[in-house]
Each structure stands twice: as C-alpha cells, then as structure tokens.
Coordinates of C-alpha atoms in Angstrom, one line a residue:
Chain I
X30 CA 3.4 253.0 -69.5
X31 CA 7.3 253.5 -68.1
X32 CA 6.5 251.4 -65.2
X33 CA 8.4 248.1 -64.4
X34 CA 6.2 244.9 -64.8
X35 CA 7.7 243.9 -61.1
X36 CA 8.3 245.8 -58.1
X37 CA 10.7 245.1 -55.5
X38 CA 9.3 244.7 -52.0
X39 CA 10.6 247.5 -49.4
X40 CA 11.1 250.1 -51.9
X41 CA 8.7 252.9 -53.0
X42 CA 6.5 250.8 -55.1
X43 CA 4.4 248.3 -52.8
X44 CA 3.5 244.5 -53.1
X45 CA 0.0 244.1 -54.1
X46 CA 0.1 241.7 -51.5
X47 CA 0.5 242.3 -47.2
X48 CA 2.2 239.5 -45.8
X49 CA 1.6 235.9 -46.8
X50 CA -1.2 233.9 -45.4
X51 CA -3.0 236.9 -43.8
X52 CA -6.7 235.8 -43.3
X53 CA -9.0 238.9 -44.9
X54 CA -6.8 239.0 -47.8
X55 CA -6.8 235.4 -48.7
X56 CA -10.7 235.0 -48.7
X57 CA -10.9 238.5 -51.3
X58 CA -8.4 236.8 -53.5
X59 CA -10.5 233.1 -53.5
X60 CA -13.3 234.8 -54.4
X61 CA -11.8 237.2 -56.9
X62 CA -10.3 233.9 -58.6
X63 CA -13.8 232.2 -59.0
X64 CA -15.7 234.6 -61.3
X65 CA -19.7 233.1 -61.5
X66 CA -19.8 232.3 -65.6
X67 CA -23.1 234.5 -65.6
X68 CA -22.1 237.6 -63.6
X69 CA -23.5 239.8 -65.7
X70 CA -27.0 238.0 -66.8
X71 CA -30.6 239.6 -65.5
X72 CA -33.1 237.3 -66.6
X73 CA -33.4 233.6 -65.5
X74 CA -32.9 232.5 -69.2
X75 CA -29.4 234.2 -70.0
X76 CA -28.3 232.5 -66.7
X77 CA -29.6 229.5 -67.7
X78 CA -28.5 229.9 -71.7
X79 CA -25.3 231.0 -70.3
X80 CA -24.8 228.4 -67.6
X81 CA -26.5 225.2 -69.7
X82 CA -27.8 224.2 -66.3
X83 CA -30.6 223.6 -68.3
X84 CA -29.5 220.8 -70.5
X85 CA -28.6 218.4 -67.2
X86 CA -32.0 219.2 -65.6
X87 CA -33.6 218.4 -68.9
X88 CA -31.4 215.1 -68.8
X89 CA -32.4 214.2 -64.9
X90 CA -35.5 214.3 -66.2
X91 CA -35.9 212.4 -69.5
X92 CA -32.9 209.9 -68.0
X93 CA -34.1 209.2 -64.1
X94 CA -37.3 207.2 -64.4
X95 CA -39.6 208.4 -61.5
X96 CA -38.9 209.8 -58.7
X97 CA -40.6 213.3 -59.1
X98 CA -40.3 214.6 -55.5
X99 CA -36.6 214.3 -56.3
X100 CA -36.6 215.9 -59.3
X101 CA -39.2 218.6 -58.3
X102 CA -36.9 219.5 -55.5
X103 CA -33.9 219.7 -57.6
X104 CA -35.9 222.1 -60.3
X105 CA -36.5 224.3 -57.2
X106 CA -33.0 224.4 -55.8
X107 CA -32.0 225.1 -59.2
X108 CA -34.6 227.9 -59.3
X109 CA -33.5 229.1 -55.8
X110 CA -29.7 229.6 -57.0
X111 CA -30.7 230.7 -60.5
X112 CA -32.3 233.8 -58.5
X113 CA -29.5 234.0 -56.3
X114 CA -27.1 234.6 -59.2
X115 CA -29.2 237.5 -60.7
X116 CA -29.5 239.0 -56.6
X117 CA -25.9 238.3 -56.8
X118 CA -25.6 240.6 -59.7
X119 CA -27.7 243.2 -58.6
X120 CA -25.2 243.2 -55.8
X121 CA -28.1 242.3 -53.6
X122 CA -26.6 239.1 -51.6
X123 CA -23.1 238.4 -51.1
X124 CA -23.5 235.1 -48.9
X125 CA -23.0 232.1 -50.9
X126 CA -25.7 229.4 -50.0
X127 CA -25.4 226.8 -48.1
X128 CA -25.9 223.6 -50.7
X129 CA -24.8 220.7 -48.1
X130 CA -27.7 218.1 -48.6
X131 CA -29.0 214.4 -47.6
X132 CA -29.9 212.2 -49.5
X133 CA -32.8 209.5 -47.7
X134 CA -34.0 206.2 -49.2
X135 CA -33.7 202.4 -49.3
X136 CA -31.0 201.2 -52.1
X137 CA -30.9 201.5 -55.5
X138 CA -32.8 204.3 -55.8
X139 CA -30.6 206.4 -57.3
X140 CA -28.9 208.6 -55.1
X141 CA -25.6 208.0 -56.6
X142 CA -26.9 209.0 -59.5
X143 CA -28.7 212.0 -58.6
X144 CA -26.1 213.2 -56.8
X145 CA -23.5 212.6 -59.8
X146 CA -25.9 215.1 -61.8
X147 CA -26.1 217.3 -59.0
X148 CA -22.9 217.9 -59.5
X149 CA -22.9 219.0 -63.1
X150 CA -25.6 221.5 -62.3
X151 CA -23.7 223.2 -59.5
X152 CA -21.0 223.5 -61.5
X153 CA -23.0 224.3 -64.9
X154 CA -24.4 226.8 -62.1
X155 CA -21.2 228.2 -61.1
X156 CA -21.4 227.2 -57.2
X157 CA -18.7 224.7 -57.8
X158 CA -15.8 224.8 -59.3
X159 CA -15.2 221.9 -61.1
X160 CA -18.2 219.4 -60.7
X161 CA -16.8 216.3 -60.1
X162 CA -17.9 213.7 -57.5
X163 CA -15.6 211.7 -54.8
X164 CA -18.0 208.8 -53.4
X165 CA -16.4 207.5 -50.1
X166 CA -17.6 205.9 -47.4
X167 CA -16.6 205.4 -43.3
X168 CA -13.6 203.3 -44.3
X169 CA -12.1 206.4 -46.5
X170 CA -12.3 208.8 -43.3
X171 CA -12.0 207.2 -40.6
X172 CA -8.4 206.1 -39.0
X173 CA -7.8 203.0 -37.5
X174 CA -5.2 204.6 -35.2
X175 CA -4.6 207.7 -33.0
X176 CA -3.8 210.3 -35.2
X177 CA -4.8 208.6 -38.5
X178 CA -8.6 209.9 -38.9
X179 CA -7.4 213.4 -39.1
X180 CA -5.2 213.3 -42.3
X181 CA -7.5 210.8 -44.2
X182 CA -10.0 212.8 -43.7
X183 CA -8.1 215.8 -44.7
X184 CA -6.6 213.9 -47.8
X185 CA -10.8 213.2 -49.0
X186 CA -11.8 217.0 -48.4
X187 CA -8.7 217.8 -50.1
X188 CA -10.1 215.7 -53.2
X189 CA -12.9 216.4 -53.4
X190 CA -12.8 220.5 -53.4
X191 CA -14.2 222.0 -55.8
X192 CA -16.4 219.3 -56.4
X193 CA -19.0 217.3 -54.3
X194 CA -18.1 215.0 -51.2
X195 CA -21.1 212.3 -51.5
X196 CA -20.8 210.0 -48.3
X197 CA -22.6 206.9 -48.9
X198 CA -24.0 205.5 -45.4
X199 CA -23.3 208.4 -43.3
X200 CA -24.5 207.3 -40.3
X201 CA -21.8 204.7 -39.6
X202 CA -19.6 207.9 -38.7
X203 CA -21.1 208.1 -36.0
X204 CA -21.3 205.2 -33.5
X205 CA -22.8 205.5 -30.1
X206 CA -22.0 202.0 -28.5
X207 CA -18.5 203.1 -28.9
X208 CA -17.1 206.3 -27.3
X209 CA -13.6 206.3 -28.1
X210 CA -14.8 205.5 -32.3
X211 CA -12.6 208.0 -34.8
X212 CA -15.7 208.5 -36.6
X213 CA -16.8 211.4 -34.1
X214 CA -13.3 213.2 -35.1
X215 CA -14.0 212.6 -38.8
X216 CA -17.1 214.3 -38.1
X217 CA -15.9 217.3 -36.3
X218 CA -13.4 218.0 -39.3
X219 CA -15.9 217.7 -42.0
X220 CA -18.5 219.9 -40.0
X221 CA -15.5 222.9 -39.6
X222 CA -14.6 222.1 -43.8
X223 CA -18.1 222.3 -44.4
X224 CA -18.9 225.2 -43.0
X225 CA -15.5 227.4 -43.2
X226 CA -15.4 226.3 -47.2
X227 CA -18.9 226.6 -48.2
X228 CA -17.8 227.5 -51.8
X229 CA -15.0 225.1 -52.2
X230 CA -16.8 222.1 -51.8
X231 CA -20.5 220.8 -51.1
X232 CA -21.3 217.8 -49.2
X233 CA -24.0 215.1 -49.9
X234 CA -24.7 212.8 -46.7
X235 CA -27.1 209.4 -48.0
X236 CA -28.3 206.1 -46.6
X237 CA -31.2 204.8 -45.5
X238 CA -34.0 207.3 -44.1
X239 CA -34.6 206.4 -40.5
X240 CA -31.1 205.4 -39.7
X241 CA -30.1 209.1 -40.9
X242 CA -32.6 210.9 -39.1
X243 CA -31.4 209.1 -35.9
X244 CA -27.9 210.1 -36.9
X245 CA -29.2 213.9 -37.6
X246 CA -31.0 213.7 -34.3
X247 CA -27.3 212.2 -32.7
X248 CA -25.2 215.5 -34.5
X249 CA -27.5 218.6 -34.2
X250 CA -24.5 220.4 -35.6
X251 CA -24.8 218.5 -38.7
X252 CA -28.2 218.3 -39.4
X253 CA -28.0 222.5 -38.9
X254 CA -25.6 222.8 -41.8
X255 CA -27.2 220.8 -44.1
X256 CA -29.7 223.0 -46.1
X257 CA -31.6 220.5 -47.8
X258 CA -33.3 216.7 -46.7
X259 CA -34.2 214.7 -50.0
X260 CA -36.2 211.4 -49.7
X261 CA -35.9 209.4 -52.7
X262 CA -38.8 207.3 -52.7
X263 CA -38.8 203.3 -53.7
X264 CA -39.9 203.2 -57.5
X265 CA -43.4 201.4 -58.1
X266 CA -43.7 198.3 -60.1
X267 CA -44.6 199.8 -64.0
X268 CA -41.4 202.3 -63.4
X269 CA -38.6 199.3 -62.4
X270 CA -40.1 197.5 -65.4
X271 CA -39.1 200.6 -67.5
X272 CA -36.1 200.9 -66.0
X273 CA -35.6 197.2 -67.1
X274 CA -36.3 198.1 -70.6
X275 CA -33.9 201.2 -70.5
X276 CA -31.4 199.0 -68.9
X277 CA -31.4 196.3 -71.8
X278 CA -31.7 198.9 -74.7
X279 CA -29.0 200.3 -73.5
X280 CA -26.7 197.0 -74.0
X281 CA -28.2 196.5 -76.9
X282 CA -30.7 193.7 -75.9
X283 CA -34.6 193.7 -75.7
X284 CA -37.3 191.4 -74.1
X285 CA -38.8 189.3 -76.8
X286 CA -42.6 188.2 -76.8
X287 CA -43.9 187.0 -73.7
X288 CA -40.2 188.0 -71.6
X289 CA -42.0 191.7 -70.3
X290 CA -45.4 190.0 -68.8
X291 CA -42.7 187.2 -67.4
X292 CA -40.4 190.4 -65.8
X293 CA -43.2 191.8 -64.1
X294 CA -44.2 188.5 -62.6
X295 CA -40.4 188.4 -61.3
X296 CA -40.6 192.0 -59.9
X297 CA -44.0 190.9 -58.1
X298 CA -42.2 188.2 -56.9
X299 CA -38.9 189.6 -55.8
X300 CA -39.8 192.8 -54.4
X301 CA -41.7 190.9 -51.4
X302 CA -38.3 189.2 -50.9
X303 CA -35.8 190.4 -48.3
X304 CA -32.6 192.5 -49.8
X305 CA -34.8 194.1 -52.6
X306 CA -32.7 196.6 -54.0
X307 CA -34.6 198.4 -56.4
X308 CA -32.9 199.5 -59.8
X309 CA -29.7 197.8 -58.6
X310 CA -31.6 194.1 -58.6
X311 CA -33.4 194.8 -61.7
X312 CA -30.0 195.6 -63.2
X313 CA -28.4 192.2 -61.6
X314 CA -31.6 190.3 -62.6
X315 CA -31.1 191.1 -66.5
X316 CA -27.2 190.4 -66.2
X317 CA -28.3 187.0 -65.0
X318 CA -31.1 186.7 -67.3
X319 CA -28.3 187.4 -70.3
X320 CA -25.8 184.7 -68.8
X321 CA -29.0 182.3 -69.0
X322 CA -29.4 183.7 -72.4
X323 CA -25.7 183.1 -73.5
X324 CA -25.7 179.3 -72.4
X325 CA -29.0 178.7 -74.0
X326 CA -27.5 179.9 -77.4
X327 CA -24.1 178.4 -76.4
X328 CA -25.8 174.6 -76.5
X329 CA -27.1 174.5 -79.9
X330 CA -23.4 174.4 -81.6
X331 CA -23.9 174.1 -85.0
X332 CA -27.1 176.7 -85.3
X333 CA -26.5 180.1 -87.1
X334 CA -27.9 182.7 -84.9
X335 CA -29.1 185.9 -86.1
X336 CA -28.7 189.3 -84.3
X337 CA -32.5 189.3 -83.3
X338 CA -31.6 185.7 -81.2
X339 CA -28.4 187.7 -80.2
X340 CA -29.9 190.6 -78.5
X341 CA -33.3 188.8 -77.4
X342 CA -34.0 188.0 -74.0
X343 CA -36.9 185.2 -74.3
X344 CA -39.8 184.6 -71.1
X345 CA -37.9 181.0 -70.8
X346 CA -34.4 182.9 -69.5
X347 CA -36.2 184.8 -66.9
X348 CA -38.7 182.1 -65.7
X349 CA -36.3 180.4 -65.1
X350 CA -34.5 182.6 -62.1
X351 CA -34.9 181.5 -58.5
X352 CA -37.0 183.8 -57.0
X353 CA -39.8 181.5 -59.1
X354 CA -38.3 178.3 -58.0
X355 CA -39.2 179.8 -54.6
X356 CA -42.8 180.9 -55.0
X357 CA -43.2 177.5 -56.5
X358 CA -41.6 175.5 -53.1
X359 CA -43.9 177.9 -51.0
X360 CA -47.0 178.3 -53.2
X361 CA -48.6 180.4 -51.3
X362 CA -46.4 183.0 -49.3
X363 CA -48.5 185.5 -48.2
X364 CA -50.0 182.5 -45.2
Chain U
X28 CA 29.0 245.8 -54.1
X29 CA 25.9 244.5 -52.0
X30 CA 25.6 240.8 -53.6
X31 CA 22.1 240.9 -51.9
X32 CA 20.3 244.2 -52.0
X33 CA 16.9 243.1 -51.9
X34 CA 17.7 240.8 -49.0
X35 CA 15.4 237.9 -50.7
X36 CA 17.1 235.2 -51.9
X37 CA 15.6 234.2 -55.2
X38 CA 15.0 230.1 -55.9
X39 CA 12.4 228.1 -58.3
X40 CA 10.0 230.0 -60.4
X41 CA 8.5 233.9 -59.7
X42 CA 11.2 234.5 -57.6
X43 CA 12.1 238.1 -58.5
X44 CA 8.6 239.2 -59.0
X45 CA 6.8 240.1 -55.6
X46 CA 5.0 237.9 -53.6
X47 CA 2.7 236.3 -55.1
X48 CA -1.1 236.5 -53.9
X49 CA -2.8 233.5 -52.7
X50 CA -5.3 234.1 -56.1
X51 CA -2.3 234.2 -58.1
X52 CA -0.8 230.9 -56.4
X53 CA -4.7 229.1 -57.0
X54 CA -4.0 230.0 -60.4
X55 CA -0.3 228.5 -60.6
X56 CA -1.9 225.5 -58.6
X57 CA -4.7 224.9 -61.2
X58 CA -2.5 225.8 -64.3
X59 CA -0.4 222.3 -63.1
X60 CA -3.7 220.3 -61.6
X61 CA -5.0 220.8 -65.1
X62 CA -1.3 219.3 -66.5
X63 CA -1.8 216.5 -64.1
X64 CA 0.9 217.5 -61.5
X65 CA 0.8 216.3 -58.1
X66 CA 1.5 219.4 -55.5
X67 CA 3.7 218.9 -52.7
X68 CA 4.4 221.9 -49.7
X69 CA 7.8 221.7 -48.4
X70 CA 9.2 223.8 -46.0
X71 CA 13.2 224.5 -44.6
X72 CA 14.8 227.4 -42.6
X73 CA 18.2 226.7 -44.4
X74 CA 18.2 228.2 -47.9
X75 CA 21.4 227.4 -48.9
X76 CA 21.2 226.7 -53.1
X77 CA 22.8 223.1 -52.5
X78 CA 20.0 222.6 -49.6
X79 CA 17.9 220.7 -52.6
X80 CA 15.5 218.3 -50.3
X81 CA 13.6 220.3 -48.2
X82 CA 11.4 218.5 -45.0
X83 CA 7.9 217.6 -46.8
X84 CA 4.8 219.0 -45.0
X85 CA 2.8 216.1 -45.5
X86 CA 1.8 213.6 -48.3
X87 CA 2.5 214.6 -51.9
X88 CA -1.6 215.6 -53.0
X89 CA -2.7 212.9 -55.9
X90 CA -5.8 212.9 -57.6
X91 CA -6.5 216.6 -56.3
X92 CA -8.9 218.8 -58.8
X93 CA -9.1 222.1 -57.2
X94 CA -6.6 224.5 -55.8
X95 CA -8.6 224.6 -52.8
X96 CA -7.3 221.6 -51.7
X97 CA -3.2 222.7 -51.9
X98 CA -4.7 226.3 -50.5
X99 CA -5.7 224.3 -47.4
X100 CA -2.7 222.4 -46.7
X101 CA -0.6 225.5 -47.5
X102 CA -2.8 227.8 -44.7
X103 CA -1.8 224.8 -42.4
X104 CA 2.0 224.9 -43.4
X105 CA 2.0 228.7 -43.2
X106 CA 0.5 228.0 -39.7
X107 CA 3.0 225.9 -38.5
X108 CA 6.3 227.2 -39.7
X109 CA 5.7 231.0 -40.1
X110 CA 9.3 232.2 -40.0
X111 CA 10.0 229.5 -42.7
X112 CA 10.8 229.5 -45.8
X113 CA 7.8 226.9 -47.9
X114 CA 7.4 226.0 -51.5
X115 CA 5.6 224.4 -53.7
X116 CA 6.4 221.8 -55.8
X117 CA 4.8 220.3 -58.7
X118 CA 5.6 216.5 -60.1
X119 CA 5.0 215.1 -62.9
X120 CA 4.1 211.5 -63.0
X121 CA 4.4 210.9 -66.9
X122 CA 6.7 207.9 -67.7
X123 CA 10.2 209.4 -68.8
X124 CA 9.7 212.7 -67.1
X125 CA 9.5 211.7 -63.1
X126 CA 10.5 214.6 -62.1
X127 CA 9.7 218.0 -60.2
X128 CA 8.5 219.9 -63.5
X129 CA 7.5 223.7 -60.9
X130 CA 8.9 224.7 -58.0
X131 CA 8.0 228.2 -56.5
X132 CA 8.6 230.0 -52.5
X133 CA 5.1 230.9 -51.1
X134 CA 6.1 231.9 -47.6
X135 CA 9.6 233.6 -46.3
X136 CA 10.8 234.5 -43.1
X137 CA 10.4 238.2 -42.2
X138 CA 14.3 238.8 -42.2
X139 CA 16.6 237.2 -44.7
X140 CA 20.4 237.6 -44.1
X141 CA 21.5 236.2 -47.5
X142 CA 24.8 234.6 -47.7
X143 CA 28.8 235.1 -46.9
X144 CA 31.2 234.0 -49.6
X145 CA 33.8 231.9 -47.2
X146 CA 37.4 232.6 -48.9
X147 CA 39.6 229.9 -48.2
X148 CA 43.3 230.0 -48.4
X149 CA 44.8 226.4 -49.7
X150 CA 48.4 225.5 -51.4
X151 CA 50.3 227.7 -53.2
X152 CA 47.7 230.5 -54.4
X153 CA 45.0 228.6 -54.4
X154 CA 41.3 229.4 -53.1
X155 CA 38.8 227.6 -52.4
X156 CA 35.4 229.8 -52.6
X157 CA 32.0 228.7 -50.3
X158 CA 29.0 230.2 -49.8
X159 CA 27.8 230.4 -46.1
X160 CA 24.3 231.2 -44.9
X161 CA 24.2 233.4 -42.0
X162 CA 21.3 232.1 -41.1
X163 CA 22.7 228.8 -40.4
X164 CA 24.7 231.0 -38.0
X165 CA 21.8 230.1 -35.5
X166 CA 20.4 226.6 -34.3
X167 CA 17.6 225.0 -35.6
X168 CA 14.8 226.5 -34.1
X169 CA 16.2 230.1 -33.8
X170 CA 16.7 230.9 -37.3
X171 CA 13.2 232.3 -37.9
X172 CA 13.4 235.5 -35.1

C-alpha cells in the first residue's frame, strides 16, 4: 500500500479519532482494548480449557476446608458468567454483569481468602483485567479533613482497577450517630465508580452478617448494586481440626500421638470463649503451641534432637495453653 | 516558509502521528505499568519548549495495575482544563535511572498559534534569536479561546 503510516489532522486524510475525551468514543475504545481470552469458544469446556478458570475452582475446593455454601455459590457464579461468555459470543448480550458482592460471616472464616481466589477466576474468566486484590479498610477511604475523603478514595479505586476492591468491615463507612462523618462521601464515590466502571473493577463489601445487613438496609443504593450476598458460615469442630492439620503440615510440623485428641479438647474449650476467631485462632493457637514446643527442646541443652522431635508438636505443648488453665479455675462453666 | 504548517506543536513521544485514541493511550499506559512506571497527568497552556515543568494534576499514581485508573484521572483533567494542553508522564523509580523515562500530549487546545522567532538587534552585527509563543500573547486564563 502507497499510503503514509500517519496522517496529518485537517487535511484530506482524517484522524481515526474525533476530538479527545469525547464520551461514546472512549467507552468503544475500552472495550475494544479488553478482548475476552475466549471470544470465540461455544461450549462451556473450550471456555473453561481456554480460560483455566477451572484449575482455581478445583483449588477453592481441595484448598478451602468447608464452607460448601460458599463454594457452591462460587461454582454457580462461575457457571452464570461461563454462559455469559458463550451468549456474549453468539452476540446475544452485550451488558457486562454486575459482579459487586458481600461477603457475611464472623472472623476467620475465610473471606479474605475467598475473595483473593475470586479474583483469579474473574480474571482467569476474563471479567477483570488483571486479578489482583487491594484489601483496605475505612481508614484507607475515608479523609480526616474537608476535602481529603474524595482523593483517597479516588487514589484506592484508582488501584485497584482492573482488579478487585475487597473492603474489610464495610459498615464502618457508614456511621449514623455522626452526620457530618466522610464515610457517607466515600460512599457516594464508590457507589458512582461502581456502577459507571462495572468492567474496570469489582467490589467485595465483608464483615460481620447482621452489622452489614443493617448497613445494606442504611444504603439501599448499595445493597441495589451489589449482585451477590455470600454468608460464610462458622466452620464446625472436625473441619477447624483439619484446618489445624493443614496449617502444621504446611510448616512442616505434625501433631504427635495423643497432641490431635488434646487439640480437639482445646477447640471444645475455646470456641465457647469470647473473641473466637475461627481459622485465625487455630492458626495463633499452633504458633503458640510451637513457641511452647521450641522452649521445651531449648531446655534440654546437651540432647541431640532428631527431625521427628523437630517438627513434632507433643499433647504436653498444647495442654498446656490457657484456655485449660481456665476450665480448670471454673470447672464447670456451663452453671 | 510556514515553520508551522500543521499548526500542532510537536513535544514528547507520538507527537507527529495523530491523536492518539484513548485505546491506544490504555495501551501506552499498560506498556509502562507493566515496566513499573508511575504515571503522572500534567497540564500547561504555555507550550514554549523551555516551559519543562508543567502544573501537576494531582498525585503522581504508585502502585496502579490497570490503565483504568490513569484513564480516570485523565477524563478528570480533560474535564477541567479542556483548552489545555495535558500529558502524560511516565517515571521510573529504579535506582540510577530517577527519571521521566515517557512523556506524550493527550489533550490540545482547539487552536494552536505556534511560535514567533523574536530577532534581536545587539552590538555590532550581532543577533540574538528567541522564540515567542503567541499564545503567551494572552493572560492566563484566556489562552484556551
């Protein structure tokens, strides 16, 4: 071809472009930028093969102990955009879906973590760009000044598009008692990103479940734009004992004879106790059962210790944890 | 000889190609994001070639992953100062580089005057050459219209 590579704007040739920063021609040019990676797939499996969303489910699933609501709803929001693509294709929906969701349940139940994998498959998926997670809380977006909120909260969206905003304790945006609180502006601003930028970013509110459905009942406007409500559900005794087991063969460590029946004694024990925190107190009850470990080695000087000693927690290290010392003061505390 | 025929002054990168579409710029803006730049939107209404610090519109962006993010800021800036001239600039953070590594105009005013080369007469035969925007002509404020 004779034509120039270039043309110069205001003679015959035209620009591609009209001028800079009109609306209409912006948005074609986004979208036209993100091409899905399975645009031209027509069964579920060569959007899946293609996509590898696949794989991470597979992981949730074999990694996440428990917690099948969760992961049942997560197979069907996969399914549900899986079937969206192929529409997509077929030229049958041009919307993109709204993917905002909550997150409900008491700590330590994995929401972070969930919503970390969520991640991956929306991007595996193609729904975001990039997949990575920015976990903030009220102090990231709200201001402490006139005129602050705005631009923090700005500076968050701005990092976290193309991923997924996960705002941990959502609710304490919002605060009634106060009317002149910031966090209703950070609110307003993250309610006009999320729904003018539906396919730059997706946002995942979490916390505790009644204190969010008071919040949702509080912001209509927000609970309207987020598509889907996930409860994670507190994990029952035999599961936080195989988390326990995960969590130590993971560092290399393993209960030794006697330590399991003594760590399910604990969890009977602590979970009645106030501040129970699910997986995140069975993971800081085995990092103080290994410092207990490590001084009981560290007294005998001159003994060679073999790696089983090494990586073995024994009943003794875990009996000895406070939560017994308490049910032995109060030996009876269900009266 | 017209030293301006195009009547758009031509500074940083892309600037004698045509304007560049807000897909291309995503692509420019990912293509340093992936390099670890940090982006920056700066704006001015004098383009003199000596005019090297232009007025920042905001914060420099750290620890962005997505275009989106610059595209947002830069919708903002094209908001505010339409008549001006805005750019974006890309830093690079690595130790012994610390420096603006890309540079490219994303928004121009709709008329651009160009420049007057000021001739003036010193001792003997000497000349001293300038270059004078006309836009400058104007006050602050008035150069856009």
């Amino acid at each position: 071809m004779g034509l120039p590579m270039y043309s110069i704007p205001g003679t015959a040739a035209p620009a591609p472009e009209g001028p800079p920063g009109a609306g209409s021609a912006a948005a074609t040019g986004a979208a036209a930028a993100r091409v899905p990676p399975a645009d031209r797939a027509h069964t579920v499996s060569e959007v899946l093969g293609e996509s590898q969303a696949d794989a991470v489910i597979d992981e949730l699933d074999r990694d996440l102990v428990g917690l099948a609501p969760v992961k049942a709803r997560i197979r069907d929001i996969a399914a549900l955009l899986v079937i969206d693509r192929l529409r997509m294709n077929l030229g049958l929906e041009a919307q993109a879906p709204s993917l905002h969701m909550s997150f409900t349940g008491n700590p330590g139940t994995g929401k972070t973590t969930v919503a970390l994998r969520m991640a991956q498959i929306l991007n595996r998926l193609g729904y975001v760009r990039k997949g990575h997670l920015v976990a903030v809380t009220r102090d990231d977006l709200v201001g402490q000044y006139i005129g602050h909120t705005a631009p923090k909260t700005r500076e968050v969206l701005k990092r976290a598009m193309g991923g997924v905003l996960f705002i941990d304790e959502a609710y304490y945006l919002y605060r009634p008692e106060n009317e002149r609180d910031y966090g209703q502006e950070a609110i307003e601003i993250l309610l006009q990103v999320m729904e003018n930028q539906r396919d730059d970013l997706v946002v995942i509110l979490a916390g505790y479940k009644d204190r969010m459905d008071t919040f949702f009942r509080s912001n209509p406007g927000m609970s309207s734009r987020i598509a889907h409500h996930l409860d994670f559900p507190d994990y029952a005794p035999a599961e936080l004992l195989l988390i326990a087991e995960r969590l130590l063969a993971q560092q290399n460590y393993r209960f030794a004879a006697g330590a399991r029946e003594a760590f399910a004694e604990y969890l009977a024990q602590r979970t009645g106790q106030p501040n129970f925190a699910n997986a995140r107190s069975v993971r800081n009850a085995l990092d103080r059962a290994r410092l207990r470990q490590a001084s009981r080695l560290f007294a005998d000087r001159e003994r060679r210790l073999t790696a089983e000693e090494l990586s073995s927690i024994a009943p003794s290290d875990i009996r000895a944890s406070r939560v017994f010392q308490a049910a032995l003061a109060a030996p009876n505390p269900k009266t | 000889m017209m030293t301006n025929p195009v009547h758009r002054i031509t500074q940083g990168q892309f600037s004698f190609l045509p304007e560049l579409t807000d897909a291309e710029i995503s692509l420019q803006i990912d293509y340093g994001l992936a390099r670890g730049y940090a982006w920056s939107i700066e704006y001015t209404d004098d383009p003199h070639p000596r005019n090297t610090y232009w007025e920042m519109f905001g914060m420099p962006m750290f620890e962005l992953e997505d275009a989106a993010g610059v595209l947002l800021e830069l919708q903002s800036c094209r908001r505010t100062f339409p008549q001006h001239y805005i750019r974006l600039v890309a830093f690079d953070a690595t130790r012994g580089v610390e420096s603006v590594v890309m540079s490219f105009i994303v928004n121009r005013p709709s008329r651009e005057p160009g420049f007057g080369l000021i001739r003036q007469e010193g001792q003997g035969r000497n000349i001293r050459y300038t270059l004078h925007g006309y836009v400058t002509d104007r006050p602050e404020g008035e150069r856009g219209e």
